[in-house]
Short mmCIF file of C-alpha atoms in Angstrom, two decimals:
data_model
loop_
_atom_site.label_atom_id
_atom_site.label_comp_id
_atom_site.label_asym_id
_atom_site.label_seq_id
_atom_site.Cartn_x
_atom_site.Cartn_y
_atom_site.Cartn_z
CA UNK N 213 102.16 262.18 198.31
CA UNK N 214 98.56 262.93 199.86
CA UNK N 215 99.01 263.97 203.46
CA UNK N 216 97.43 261.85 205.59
CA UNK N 217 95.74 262.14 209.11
CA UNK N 218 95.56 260.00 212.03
CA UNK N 219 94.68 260.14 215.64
CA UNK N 220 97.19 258.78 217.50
CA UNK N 221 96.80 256.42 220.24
CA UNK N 222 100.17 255.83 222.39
CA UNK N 223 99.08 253.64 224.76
CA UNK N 224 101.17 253.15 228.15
CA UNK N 225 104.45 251.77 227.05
CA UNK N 226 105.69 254.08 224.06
CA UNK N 227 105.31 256.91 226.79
CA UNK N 228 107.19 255.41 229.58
CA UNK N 229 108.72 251.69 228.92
CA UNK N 230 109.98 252.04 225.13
CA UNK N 231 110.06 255.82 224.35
CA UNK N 232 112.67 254.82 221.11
CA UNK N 233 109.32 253.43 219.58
CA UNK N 234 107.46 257.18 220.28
CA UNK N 235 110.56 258.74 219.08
CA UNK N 236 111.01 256.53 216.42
CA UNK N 237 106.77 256.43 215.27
CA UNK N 238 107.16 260.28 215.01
CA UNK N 239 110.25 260.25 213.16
CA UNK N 240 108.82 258.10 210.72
CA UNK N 241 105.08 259.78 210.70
CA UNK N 242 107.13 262.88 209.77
CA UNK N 243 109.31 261.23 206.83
CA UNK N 244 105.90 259.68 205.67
CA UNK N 245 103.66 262.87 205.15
CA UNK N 246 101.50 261.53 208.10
CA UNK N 247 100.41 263.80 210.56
CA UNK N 248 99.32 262.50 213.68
CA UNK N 249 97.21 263.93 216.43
CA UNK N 250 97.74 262.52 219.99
CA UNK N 251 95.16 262.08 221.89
CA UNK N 252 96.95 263.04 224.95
CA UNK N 253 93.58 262.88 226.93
CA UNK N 254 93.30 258.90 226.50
CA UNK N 255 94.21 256.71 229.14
CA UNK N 256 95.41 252.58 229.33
CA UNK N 257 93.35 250.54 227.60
CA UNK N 258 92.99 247.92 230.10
CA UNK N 259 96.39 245.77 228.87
CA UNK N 260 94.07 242.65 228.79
CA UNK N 261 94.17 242.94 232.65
CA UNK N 262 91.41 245.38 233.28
CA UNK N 263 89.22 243.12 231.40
CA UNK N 264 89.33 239.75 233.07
CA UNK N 265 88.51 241.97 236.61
CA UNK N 266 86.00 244.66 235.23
CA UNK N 267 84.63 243.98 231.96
CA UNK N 268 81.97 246.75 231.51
CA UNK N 269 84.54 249.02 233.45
CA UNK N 270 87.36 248.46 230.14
CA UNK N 271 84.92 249.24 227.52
CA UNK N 272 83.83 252.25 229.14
CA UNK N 273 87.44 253.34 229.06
CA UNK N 274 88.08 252.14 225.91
CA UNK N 275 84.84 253.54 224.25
CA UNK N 276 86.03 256.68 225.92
CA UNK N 277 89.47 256.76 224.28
CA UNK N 278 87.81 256.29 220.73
CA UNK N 279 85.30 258.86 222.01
CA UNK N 280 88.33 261.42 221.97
CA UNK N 281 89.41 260.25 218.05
CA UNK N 282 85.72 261.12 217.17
CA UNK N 283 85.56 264.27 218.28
CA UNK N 284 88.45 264.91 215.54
CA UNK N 285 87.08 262.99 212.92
CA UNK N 286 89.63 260.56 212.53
CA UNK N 287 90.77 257.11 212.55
CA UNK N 288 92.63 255.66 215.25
CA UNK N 289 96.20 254.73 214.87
CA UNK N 290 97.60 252.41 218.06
CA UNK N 291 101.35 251.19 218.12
CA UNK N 292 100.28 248.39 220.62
CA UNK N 293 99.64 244.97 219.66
CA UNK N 294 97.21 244.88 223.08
CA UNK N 295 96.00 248.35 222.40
CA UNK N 296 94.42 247.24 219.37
CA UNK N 297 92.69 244.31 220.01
CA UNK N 298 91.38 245.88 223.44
CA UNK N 299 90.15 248.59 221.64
CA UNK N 300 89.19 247.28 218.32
CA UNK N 301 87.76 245.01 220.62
CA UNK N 302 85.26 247.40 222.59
CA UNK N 303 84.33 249.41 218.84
CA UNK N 304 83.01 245.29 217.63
CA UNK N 305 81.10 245.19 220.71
CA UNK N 306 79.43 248.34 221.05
CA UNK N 307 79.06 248.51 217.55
CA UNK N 308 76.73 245.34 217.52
CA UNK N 309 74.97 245.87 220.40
CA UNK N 310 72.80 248.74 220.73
CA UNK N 311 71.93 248.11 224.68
CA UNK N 312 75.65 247.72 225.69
CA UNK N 313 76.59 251.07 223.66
CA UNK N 314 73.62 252.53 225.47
CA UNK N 315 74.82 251.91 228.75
CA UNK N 316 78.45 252.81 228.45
CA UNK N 317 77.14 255.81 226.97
CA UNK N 318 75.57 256.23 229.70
CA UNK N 319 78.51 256.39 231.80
CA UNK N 320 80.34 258.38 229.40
CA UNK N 321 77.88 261.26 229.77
CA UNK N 322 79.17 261.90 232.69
CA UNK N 323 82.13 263.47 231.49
CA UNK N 324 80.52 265.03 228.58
CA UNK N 325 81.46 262.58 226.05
CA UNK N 326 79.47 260.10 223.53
CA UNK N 327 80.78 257.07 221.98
CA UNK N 328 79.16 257.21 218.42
CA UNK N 329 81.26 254.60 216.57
CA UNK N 330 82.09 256.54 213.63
CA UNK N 331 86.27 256.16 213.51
CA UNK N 332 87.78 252.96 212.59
CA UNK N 333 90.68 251.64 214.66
CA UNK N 334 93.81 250.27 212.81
CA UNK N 335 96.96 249.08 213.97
CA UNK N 336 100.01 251.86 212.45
CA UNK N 337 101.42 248.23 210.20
CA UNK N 338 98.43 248.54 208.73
CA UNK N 339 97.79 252.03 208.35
CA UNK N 340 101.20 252.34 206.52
CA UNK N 341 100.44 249.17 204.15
CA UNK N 342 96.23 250.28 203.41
CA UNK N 343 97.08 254.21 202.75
CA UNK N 344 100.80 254.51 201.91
CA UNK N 345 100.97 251.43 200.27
CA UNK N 346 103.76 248.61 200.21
CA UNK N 347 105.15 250.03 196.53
CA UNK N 348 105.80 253.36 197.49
CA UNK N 349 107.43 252.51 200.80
CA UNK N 350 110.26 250.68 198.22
CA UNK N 351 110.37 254.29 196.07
CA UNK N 352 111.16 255.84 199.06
CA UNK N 353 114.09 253.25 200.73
CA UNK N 354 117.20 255.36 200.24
CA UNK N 355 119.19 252.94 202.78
CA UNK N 356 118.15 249.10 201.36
CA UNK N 357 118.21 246.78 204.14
CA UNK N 358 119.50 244.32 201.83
CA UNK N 359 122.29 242.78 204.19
CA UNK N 360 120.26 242.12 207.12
CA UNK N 361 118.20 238.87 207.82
CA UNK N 362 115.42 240.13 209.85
CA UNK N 363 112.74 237.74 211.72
CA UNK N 364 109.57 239.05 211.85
CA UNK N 365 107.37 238.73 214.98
CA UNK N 366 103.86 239.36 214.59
CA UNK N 367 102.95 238.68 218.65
CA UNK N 368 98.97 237.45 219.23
CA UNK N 369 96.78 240.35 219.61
CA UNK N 370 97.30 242.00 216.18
CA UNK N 371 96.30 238.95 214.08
CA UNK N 372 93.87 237.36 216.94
CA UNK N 373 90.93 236.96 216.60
CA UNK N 374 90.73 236.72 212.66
CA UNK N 375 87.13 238.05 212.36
CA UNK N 376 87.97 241.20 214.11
CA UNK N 377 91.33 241.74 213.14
CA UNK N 378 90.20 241.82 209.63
CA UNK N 379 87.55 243.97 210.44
CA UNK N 380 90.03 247.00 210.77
CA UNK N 381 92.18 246.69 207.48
CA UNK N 382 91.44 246.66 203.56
CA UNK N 383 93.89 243.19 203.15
CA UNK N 384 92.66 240.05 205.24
CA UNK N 385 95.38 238.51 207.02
CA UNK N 386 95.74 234.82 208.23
CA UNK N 387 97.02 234.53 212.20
CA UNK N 388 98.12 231.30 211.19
CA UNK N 389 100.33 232.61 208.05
CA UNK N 390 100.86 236.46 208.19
CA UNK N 391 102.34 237.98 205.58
CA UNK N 392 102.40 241.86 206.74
CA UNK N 393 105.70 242.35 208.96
CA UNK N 394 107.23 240.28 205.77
CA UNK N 395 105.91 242.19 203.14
CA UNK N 396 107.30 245.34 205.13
CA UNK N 397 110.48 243.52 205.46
CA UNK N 398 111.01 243.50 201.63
CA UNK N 399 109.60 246.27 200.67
CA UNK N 400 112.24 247.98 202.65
CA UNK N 401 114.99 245.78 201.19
CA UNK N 402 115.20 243.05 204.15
CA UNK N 403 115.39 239.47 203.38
CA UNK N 404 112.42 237.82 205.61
CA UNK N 405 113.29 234.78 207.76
CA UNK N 406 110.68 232.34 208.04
CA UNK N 407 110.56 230.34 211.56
CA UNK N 408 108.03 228.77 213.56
CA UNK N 409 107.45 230.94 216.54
CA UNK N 410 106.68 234.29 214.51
CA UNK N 411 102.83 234.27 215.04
CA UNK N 412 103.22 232.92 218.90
CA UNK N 413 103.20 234.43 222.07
CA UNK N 414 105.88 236.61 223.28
CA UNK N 415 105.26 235.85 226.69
CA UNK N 416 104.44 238.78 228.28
CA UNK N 417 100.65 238.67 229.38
CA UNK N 418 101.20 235.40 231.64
CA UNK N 419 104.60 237.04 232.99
CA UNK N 420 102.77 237.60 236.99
CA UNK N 421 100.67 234.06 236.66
CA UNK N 422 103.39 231.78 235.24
CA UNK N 423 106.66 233.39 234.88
CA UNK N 424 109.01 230.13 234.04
CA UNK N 425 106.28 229.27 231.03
CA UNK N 426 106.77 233.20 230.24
CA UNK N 427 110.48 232.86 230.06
CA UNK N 428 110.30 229.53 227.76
CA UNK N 429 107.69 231.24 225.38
CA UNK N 430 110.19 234.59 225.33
CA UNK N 431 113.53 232.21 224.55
CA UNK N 432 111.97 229.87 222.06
CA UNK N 433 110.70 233.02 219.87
CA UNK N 434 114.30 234.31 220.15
CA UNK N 435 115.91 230.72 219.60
CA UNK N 436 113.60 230.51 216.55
CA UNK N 437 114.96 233.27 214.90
CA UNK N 438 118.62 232.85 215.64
CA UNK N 439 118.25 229.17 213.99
CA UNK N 440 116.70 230.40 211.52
CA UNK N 441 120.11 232.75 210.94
CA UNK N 442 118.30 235.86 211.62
CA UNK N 443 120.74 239.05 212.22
CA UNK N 444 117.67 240.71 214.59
CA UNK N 445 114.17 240.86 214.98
CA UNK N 446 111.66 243.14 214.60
CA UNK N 447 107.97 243.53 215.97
CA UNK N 448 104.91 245.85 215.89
CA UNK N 449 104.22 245.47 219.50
CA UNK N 450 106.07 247.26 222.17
CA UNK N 451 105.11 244.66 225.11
CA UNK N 452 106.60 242.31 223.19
CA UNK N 453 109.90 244.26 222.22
CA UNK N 454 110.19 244.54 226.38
CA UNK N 455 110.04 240.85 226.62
CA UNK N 456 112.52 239.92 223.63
CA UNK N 457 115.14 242.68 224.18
CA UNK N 458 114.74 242.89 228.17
CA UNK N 459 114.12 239.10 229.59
CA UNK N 460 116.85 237.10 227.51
CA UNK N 461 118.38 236.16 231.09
CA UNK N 462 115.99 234.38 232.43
CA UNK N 463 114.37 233.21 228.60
CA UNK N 464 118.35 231.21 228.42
CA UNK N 465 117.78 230.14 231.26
CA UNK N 466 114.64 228.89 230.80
CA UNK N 467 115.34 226.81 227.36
CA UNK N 468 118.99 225.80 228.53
CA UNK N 469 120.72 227.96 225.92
CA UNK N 470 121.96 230.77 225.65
CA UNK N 471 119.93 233.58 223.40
CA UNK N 472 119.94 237.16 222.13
CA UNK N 473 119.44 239.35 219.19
CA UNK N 474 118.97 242.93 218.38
CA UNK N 475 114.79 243.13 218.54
CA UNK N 476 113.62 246.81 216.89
CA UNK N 477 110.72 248.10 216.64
CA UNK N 478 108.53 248.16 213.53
CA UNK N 479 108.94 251.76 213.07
CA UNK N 480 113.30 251.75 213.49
CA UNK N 481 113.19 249.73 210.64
CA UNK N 482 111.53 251.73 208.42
CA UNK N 483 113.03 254.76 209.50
CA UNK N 484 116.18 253.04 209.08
CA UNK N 485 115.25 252.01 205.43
CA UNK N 486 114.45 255.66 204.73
CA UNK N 487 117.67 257.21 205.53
CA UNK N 488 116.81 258.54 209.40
CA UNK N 489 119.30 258.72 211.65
CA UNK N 490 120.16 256.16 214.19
CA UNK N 491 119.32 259.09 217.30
CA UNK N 492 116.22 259.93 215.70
CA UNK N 493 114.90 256.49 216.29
CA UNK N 494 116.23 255.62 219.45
CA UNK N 495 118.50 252.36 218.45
CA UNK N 496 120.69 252.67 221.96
CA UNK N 497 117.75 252.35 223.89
CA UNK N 498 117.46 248.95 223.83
CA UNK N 499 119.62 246.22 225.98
CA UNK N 500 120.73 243.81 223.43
CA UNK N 501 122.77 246.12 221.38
CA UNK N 502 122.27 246.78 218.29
CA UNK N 503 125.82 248.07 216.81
CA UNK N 504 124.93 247.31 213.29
CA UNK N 505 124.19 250.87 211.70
#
């Protein structure tokens, strides 16, 4: 298999909150032929918060961050759900207007930098489906998931908005009915489970303004998939891993029942499917334990 390339953007929470979904992204990157360059000069992408208090401010940042994945001539790979729409986000912008690019630009001088708007941004789900491809992930499953019901949860900000989500991948995806985190699913032996709250919110970007509508968001997601006889969960988004595997307390309490399930991340599933070991990817990092492997 064709090596492959990517600059890698971590984002805050792989480095600090969820390092099993660094660990884990490597592991797999490795086991894939994909080598990936981190662009360990890159800072937060704003988390959706920057934005609403400094707009111009974010997209300097962000244009700043591609800036860095230019420089190497590659695409961007994030493993955030909110790093890729915030910075997908700023590349659509700048892209389209010339006066906008030419005053970030301007900023971005400053440090010796251009923004140029030559690499694309993609998301690693789709990065793995585009350029390894959904058949050859099944050639190389050695351990078939085949026992597990897993619940996919998409989370908003990798399908949302549809015009500029499907601006960064070859296969145009619905937000309404994604099919990617189920496609992965089977291709690495899984059986999907189909609920309700898949493509919703997790919760986690009105956890400061309105916790309690937070916590019912974070238990009905979890709720859905346990009716739905799911045996865990897994998501492409590390902010809303934190909120499914950290904040079942107060999501029970929220809903009036009690919930939990395992929650991995993408990545632990596929390494999981391709015969790494349970250390490499981190599995007892998480809270709600996952003694199934």
């Amino acid at each position: 298999m064709k090596k492959l390339k990517y600059a890698l953007f971590t984002g805050c929470t792989a480095k600090q909150s969820t390092p099993e979904q660094m660990m884990s992204t490597l592991a797999v990157a490795e086991k894939l032929n994909i080598e990936l360059v981190e662009l360990t000069e890159a800072s937060c992408c704003g988390a959706s918060h920057l934005q609403d208090y400094d707009d111009f401010l974010s997209l300097v940042l962000n244009a700043r961050n591609i800036a860095y994945a230019e420089k190497h001539g590659l695409t961007m790979v994030t493993i955030c759900n909110t790093c890729q729409l915030n910075t997908a986000m700023t590349k659509h912008r700048l892209d389209n207007n010339t006066d906008l690019k030419a005053r970030v630009n301007e900023k971005l001088a400053e440090v010796g930098l251009e923004y140029k708007g030559t690499s694309n941004i993609i998301h690693f789900l789709y990065a793995i489906i585009d350029d390894i491809g959904l058949d050859k992930i099944k050639e190389m499953v050695v351990t078939p998931l085949s026992q597990f019901n897993i619940a996919p949860f998409y989370g908003c900000h990798n399908i949302r908005p549809s015009e500029l989500h499907n601006e960064s991948h070859k296969t145009p995806e619905s937000a309404y009915r994604p099919t990617s985190l189920d496609d992965l699913i089977i291709a690495c032996g899984g059986k999907t489970v189909d609920y309700e709250e898949k493509n919703k919110c997790c919760g986690f970007h009105v956890e400061l303004q309105a916790p309690k509508t937070a916590a019912i968001l974070t238990g009905n997601a979890i709720a859905g998939a346990m009716d739905g006889n799911a045996d865990w969960m897994v998501t492409p988004c590390p902010l809303c891993h934190l909120k499914l595997d950290t904040q079942t307390h107060h999501a029970s309490k929220a809903i009036g029942r009690e919930v939990e399930l395992p929650v991995l991340h993408m990545q632990q599933m596929i390494g999981l499917a391709l015969g790494i070991s349970s250390a490499e990817l981190g599995l007892k990092h998480h809270l709600a334990e996952v003694n199934f492997v």
